[in-house]
Amino acid sequence: QVQVVESGGGSVQVGESLTLSCSASGGPHYTNCMGWFRQAPGQEREKVATTYTGGLNKWYSESVKGRFTISQERRRSTIYLQMNSLKLEDTAIYYCAADPAIASGSQCSTALGLGRTYWGQGTQVTVSS
Protein backbone atom coordinates (compact mmCIF):
# COMPACT_ATOMS: atom_id res chain seq x y z
CA GLN A 1 0.00 0.00 0.00
CA VAL A 2 1.39 3.37 -1.05
CA GLN A 3 0.96 6.36 1.24
CA VAL A 4 0.98 9.82 -0.30
CA VAL A 5 1.37 12.96 1.82
CA GLU A 6 1.28 16.57 0.63
CA SER A 7 2.30 19.74 2.42
CA GLY A 8 2.87 23.39 1.73
CA GLY A 9 -0.56 24.80 1.07
CA GLY A 10 -1.65 28.15 2.42
CA SER A 11 -3.10 31.56 1.70
CA VAL A 12 -1.36 34.05 -0.57
CA GLN A 13 -2.25 37.10 -2.60
CA VAL A 14 -2.51 37.40 -6.35
CA GLY A 15 0.89 37.36 -7.99
CA GLU A 16 2.66 35.66 -5.12
CA SER A 17 4.31 32.24 -5.08
CA LEU A 18 3.87 29.02 -3.18
CA THR A 19 5.58 25.62 -3.24
CA LEU A 20 3.86 22.33 -2.55
CA SER A 21 5.69 19.15 -1.55
CA CYS A 22 4.66 15.52 -1.77
CA SER A 23 6.21 12.23 -0.75
CA ALA A 24 5.08 8.70 -1.55
CA SER A 25 6.14 5.77 0.62
CA GLY A 26 5.38 2.11 1.01
CA GLY A 27 5.65 1.25 -2.65
CA PRO A 28 8.54 0.36 -4.93
CA HIS A 29 11.93 1.85 -4.26
CA TYR A 30 11.17 4.66 -6.65
CA THR A 31 7.77 5.71 -8.02
CA ASN A 32 8.29 6.84 -11.60
CA CYS A 33 4.99 8.57 -12.26
CA MET A 34 3.73 11.28 -9.93
CA GLY A 35 1.80 14.47 -10.35
CA TRP A 36 -0.54 17.14 -9.07
CA PHE A 37 -4.28 17.59 -9.45
CA ARG A 38 -6.57 20.25 -8.07
CA GLN A 39 -10.25 20.63 -7.34
CA ALA A 40 -12.03 23.93 -6.85
CA PRO A 41 -15.44 24.13 -5.13
CA GLY A 42 -18.18 22.87 -7.39
CA GLN A 43 -15.77 21.75 -10.08
CA GLU A 44 -14.31 18.44 -11.19
CA ARG A 45 -10.80 17.41 -10.30
CA GLU A 46 -8.32 18.81 -12.83
CA LYS A 47 -4.91 17.42 -13.73
CA VAL A 48 -2.30 20.15 -13.28
CA ALA A 49 1.13 18.63 -13.89
CA THR A 50 2.86 15.26 -14.11
CA THR A 51 6.44 14.08 -14.02
CA TYR A 52 8.00 10.79 -15.00
CA THR A 53 11.37 9.37 -14.04
CA GLY A 54 12.87 12.22 -12.14
CA GLY A 55 11.61 14.95 -14.40
CA LEU A 56 12.66 13.60 -17.80
CA ASN A 57 9.06 13.78 -18.98
CA LYS A 58 6.90 16.63 -17.72
CA TRP A 59 3.39 17.64 -18.67
CA TYR A 60 1.42 20.76 -17.72
CA SER A 61 -2.16 21.83 -18.22
CA GLU A 62 -2.60 24.91 -20.35
CA SER A 63 -3.99 26.82 -17.39
CA VAL A 64 -0.69 26.64 -15.48
CA LYS A 65 1.91 26.32 -18.23
CA GLY A 66 4.62 28.93 -17.80
CA ARG A 67 3.68 29.67 -14.19
CA PHE A 68 3.98 26.31 -12.43
CA THR A 69 6.99 24.01 -12.36
CA ILE A 70 6.93 20.39 -11.29
CA SER A 71 10.14 18.75 -10.14
CA GLN A 72 11.21 15.47 -8.59
CA GLU A 73 14.13 14.62 -6.39
CA ARG A 74 16.47 12.27 -8.20
CA ARG A 75 15.75 8.63 -7.40
CA ARG A 76 13.20 9.54 -4.75
CA SER A 77 9.42 9.50 -4.64
CA THR A 78 9.29 13.16 -3.66
CA ILE A 79 7.95 15.86 -5.91
CA TYR A 80 7.37 19.59 -5.72
CA LEU A 81 5.09 22.07 -7.40
CA GLN A 82 6.50 25.58 -7.61
CA MET A 83 3.59 27.92 -8.25
CA ASN A 84 4.42 31.45 -9.41
CA SER A 85 2.23 34.36 -10.45
CA LEU A 86 -0.73 32.85 -8.67
CA LYS A 87 -4.20 33.87 -9.81
CA LEU A 88 -7.57 33.85 -8.09
CA GLU A 89 -8.59 30.88 -10.22
CA ASP A 90 -5.74 28.81 -8.80
CA THR A 91 -7.65 28.56 -5.53
CA ALA A 92 -8.38 24.88 -4.94
CA ILE A 93 -7.50 21.81 -2.96
CA TYR A 94 -4.34 20.38 -4.48
CA TYR A 95 -3.86 16.63 -4.50
CA CYS A 96 -0.70 14.67 -5.09
CA ALA A 97 -0.99 11.44 -7.05
CA ALA A 98 1.36 8.50 -7.53
CA ASP A 99 1.17 5.39 -9.67
CA PRO A 100 4.06 2.95 -9.38
CA ALA A 101 2.63 0.75 -12.14
CA ILE A 102 2.94 3.32 -14.95
CA ALA A 103 5.94 2.50 -17.11
CA SER A 104 6.27 5.29 -19.68
CA GLY A 105 6.32 9.05 -19.85
CA SER A 106 3.43 9.31 -22.30
CA GLN A 107 1.35 6.94 -20.22
CA CYS A 108 2.12 8.98 -17.11
CA SER A 109 0.62 12.18 -18.52
CA THR A 110 -2.51 10.43 -19.76
CA ALA A 111 -3.15 7.65 -17.26
CA LEU A 112 -2.19 9.21 -13.93
CA GLY A 113 -5.40 9.66 -11.98
CA LEU A 114 -7.00 6.54 -13.37
CA GLY A 115 -6.87 2.95 -12.26
CA ARG A 116 -4.55 2.26 -9.38
CA THR A 117 -3.50 5.83 -8.65
CA TYR A 118 -2.75 6.55 -5.02
CA TRP A 119 -3.87 9.93 -3.66
CA GLY A 120 -2.82 12.22 -0.88
CA GLN A 121 -5.30 13.85 1.46
CA GLY A 122 -5.07 17.23 -0.27
CA THR A 123 -3.75 20.63 0.74
CA GLN A 124 -5.66 23.89 0.42
CA VAL A 125 -4.31 26.75 -1.67
CA THR A 126 -6.19 30.02 -1.40
CA VAL A 127 -5.34 33.03 -3.55
CA SER A 128 -6.94 36.36 -2.67
CA SER A 129 -6.82 39.86 -4.09
mmCIF file of C-alpha atoms in Angstrom:
data_model
loop_
_atom_site.group_PDB
_atom_site.id
_atom_site.type_symbol
_atom_site.label_atom_id
_atom_site.label_comp_id
_atom_site.label_asym_id
_atom_site.label_seq_id
_atom_site.Cartn_x
_atom_site.Cartn_y
_atom_site.Cartn_z
ATOM 1 C CA GLN A 1 0.000 0.000 0.000
ATOM 2 C CA VAL A 2 1.391 3.371 -1.052
ATOM 3 C CA GLN A 3 0.958 6.358 1.239
ATOM 4 C CA VAL A 4 0.985 9.825 -0.298
ATOM 5 C CA VAL A 5 1.367 12.961 1.815
ATOM 6 C CA GLU A 6 1.278 16.573 0.634
ATOM 7 C CA SER A 7 2.302 19.736 2.425
ATOM 8 C CA GLY A 8 2.872 23.393 1.734
ATOM 9 C CA GLY A 9 -0.559 24.797 1.068
ATOM 10 C CA GLY A 10 -1.651 28.154 2.422
ATOM 11 C CA SER A 11 -3.102 31.557 1.700
ATOM 12 C CA VAL A 12 -1.362 34.047 -0.568
ATOM 13 C CA GLN A 13 -2.246 37.103 -2.597
ATOM 14 C CA VAL A 14 -2.510 37.397 -6.347
ATOM 15 C CA GLY A 15 0.887 37.361 -7.994
ATOM 16 C CA GLU A 16 2.664 35.657 -5.120
ATOM 17 C CA SER A 17 4.307 32.243 -5.081
ATOM 18 C CA LEU A 18 3.868 29.015 -3.176
ATOM 19 C CA THR A 19 5.583 25.619 -3.241
ATOM 20 C CA LEU A 20 3.860 22.326 -2.548
ATOM 21 C CA SER A 21 5.686 19.149 -1.555
ATOM 22 C CA CYS A 22 4.661 15.516 -1.770
ATOM 23 C CA SER A 23 6.210 12.234 -0.750
ATOM 24 C CA ALA A 24 5.080 8.699 -1.554
ATOM 25 C CA SER A 25 6.140 5.766 0.616
ATOM 26 C CA GLY A 26 5.377 2.109 1.013
ATOM 27 C CA GLY A 27 5.649 1.250 -2.654
ATOM 28 C CA PRO A 28 8.543 0.358 -4.927
ATOM 29 C CA HIS A 29 11.933 1.847 -4.257
ATOM 30 C CA TYR A 30 11.168 4.660 -6.652
ATOM 31 C CA THR A 31 7.770 5.714 -8.016
ATOM 32 C CA ASN A 32 8.291 6.836 -11.595
ATOM 33 C CA CYS A 33 4.993 8.574 -12.262
ATOM 34 C CA MET A 34 3.726 11.277 -9.935
ATOM 35 C CA GLY A 35 1.798 14.466 -10.348
ATOM 36 C CA TRP A 36 -0.542 17.136 -9.072
ATOM 37 C CA PHE A 37 -4.277 17.593 -9.450
ATOM 38 C CA ARG A 38 -6.573 20.247 -8.072
ATOM 39 C CA GLN A 39 -10.250 20.633 -7.345
ATOM 40 C CA ALA A 40 -12.034 23.928 -6.853
ATOM 41 C CA PRO A 41 -15.441 24.130 -5.130
ATOM 42 C CA GLY A 42 -18.183 22.865 -7.385
ATOM 43 C CA GLN A 43 -15.769 21.753 -10.082
ATOM 44 C CA GLU A 44 -14.307 18.443 -11.188
ATOM 45 C CA ARG A 45 -10.797 17.407 -10.297
ATOM 46 C CA GLU A 46 -8.317 18.811 -12.832
ATOM 47 C CA LYS A 47 -4.915 17.424 -13.734
ATOM 48 C CA VAL A 48 -2.300 20.153 -13.275
ATOM 49 C CA ALA A 49 1.130 18.627 -13.895
ATOM 50 C CA THR A 50 2.857 15.262 -14.114
ATOM 51 C CA THR A 51 6.443 14.081 -14.016
ATOM 52 C CA TYR A 52 8.001 10.790 -15.001
ATOM 53 C CA THR A 53 11.373 9.370 -14.043
ATOM 54 C CA GLY A 54 12.868 12.221 -12.140
ATOM 55 C CA GLY A 55 11.606 14.950 -14.402
ATOM 56 C CA LEU A 56 12.657 13.601 -17.795
ATOM 57 C CA ASN A 57 9.060 13.783 -18.980
ATOM 58 C CA LYS A 58 6.900 16.634 -17.724
ATOM 59 C CA TRP A 59 3.392 17.635 -18.668
ATOM 60 C CA TYR A 60 1.425 20.763 -17.721
ATOM 61 C CA SER A 61 -2.161 21.829 -18.223
ATOM 62 C CA GLU A 62 -2.602 24.914 -20.350
ATOM 63 C CA SER A 63 -3.989 26.823 -17.387
ATOM 64 C CA VAL A 64 -0.688 26.642 -15.480
ATOM 65 C CA LYS A 65 1.914 26.315 -18.226
ATOM 66 C CA GLY A 66 4.624 28.934 -17.800
ATOM 67 C CA ARG A 67 3.679 29.673 -14.189
ATOM 68 C CA PHE A 68 3.977 26.310 -12.427
ATOM 69 C CA THR A 69 6.992 24.014 -12.356
ATOM 70 C CA ILE A 70 6.928 20.386 -11.285
ATOM 71 C CA SER A 71 10.136 18.747 -10.140
ATOM 72 C CA GLN A 72 11.206 15.472 -8.593
ATOM 73 C CA GLU A 73 14.126 14.619 -6.392
ATOM 74 C CA ARG A 74 16.466 12.271 -8.202
ATOM 75 C CA ARG A 75 15.752 8.633 -7.396
ATOM 76 C CA ARG A 76 13.202 9.544 -4.752
ATOM 77 C CA SER A 77 9.419 9.498 -4.640
ATOM 78 C CA THR A 78 9.294 13.159 -3.665
ATOM 79 C CA ILE A 79 7.946 15.864 -5.915
ATOM 80 C CA TYR A 80 7.370 19.592 -5.722
ATOM 81 C CA LEU A 81 5.089 22.074 -7.403
ATOM 82 C CA GLN A 82 6.503 25.576 -7.605
ATOM 83 C CA MET A 83 3.592 27.921 -8.253
ATOM 84 C CA ASN A 84 4.417 31.445 -9.409
ATOM 85 C CA SER A 85 2.227 34.363 -10.448
ATOM 86 C CA LEU A 86 -0.734 32.849 -8.668
ATOM 87 C CA LYS A 87 -4.203 33.867 -9.808
ATOM 88 C CA LEU A 88 -7.568 33.845 -8.085
ATOM 89 C CA GLU A 89 -8.591 30.882 -10.222
ATOM 90 C CA ASP A 90 -5.737 28.811 -8.801
ATOM 91 C CA THR A 91 -7.648 28.564 -5.535
ATOM 92 C CA ALA A 92 -8.382 24.877 -4.937
ATOM 93 C CA ILE A 93 -7.497 21.810 -2.957
ATOM 94 C CA TYR A 94 -4.343 20.378 -4.482
ATOM 95 C CA TYR A 95 -3.859 16.630 -4.497
ATOM 96 C CA CYS A 96 -0.700 14.669 -5.089
ATOM 97 C CA ALA A 97 -0.995 11.444 -7.050
ATOM 98 C CA ALA A 98 1.356 8.501 -7.532
ATOM 99 C CA ASP A 99 1.170 5.393 -9.672
ATOM 100 C CA PRO A 100 4.060 2.949 -9.380
ATOM 101 C CA ALA A 101 2.634 0.752 -12.143
ATOM 102 C CA ILE A 102 2.940 3.316 -14.948
ATOM 103 C CA ALA A 103 5.936 2.501 -17.110
ATOM 104 C CA SER A 104 6.274 5.294 -19.679
ATOM 105 C CA GLY A 105 6.321 9.051 -19.847
ATOM 106 C CA SER A 106 3.432 9.310 -22.299
ATOM 107 C CA GLN A 107 1.354 6.939 -20.224
ATOM 108 C CA CYS A 108 2.117 8.982 -17.109
ATOM 109 C CA SER A 109 0.623 12.180 -18.518
ATOM 110 C CA THR A 110 -2.510 10.426 -19.758
ATOM 111 C CA ALA A 111 -3.152 7.651 -17.263
ATOM 112 C CA LEU A 112 -2.195 9.211 -13.928
ATOM 113 C CA GLY A 113 -5.395 9.663 -11.978
ATOM 114 C CA LEU A 114 -7.002 6.539 -13.367
ATOM 115 C CA GLY A 115 -6.873 2.946 -12.264
ATOM 116 C CA ARG A 116 -4.546 2.263 -9.383
ATOM 117 C CA THR A 117 -3.499 5.833 -8.648
ATOM 118 C CA TYR A 118 -2.749 6.554 -5.015
ATOM 119 C CA TRP A 119 -3.874 9.926 -3.657
ATOM 120 C CA GLY A 120 -2.823 12.222 -0.875
ATOM 121 C CA GLN A 121 -5.296 13.854 1.460
ATOM 122 C CA GLY A 122 -5.070 17.227 -0.270
ATOM 123 C CA THR A 123 -3.749 20.633 0.738
ATOM 124 C CA GLN A 124 -5.659 23.885 0.418
ATOM 125 C CA VAL A 125 -4.307 26.746 -1.668
ATOM 126 C CA THR A 126 -6.190 30.024 -1.400
ATOM 127 C CA VAL A 127 -5.339 33.030 -3.551
ATOM 128 C CA SER A 128 -6.937 36.360 -2.668
ATOM 129 C CA SER A 129 -6.821 39.861 -4.094
#
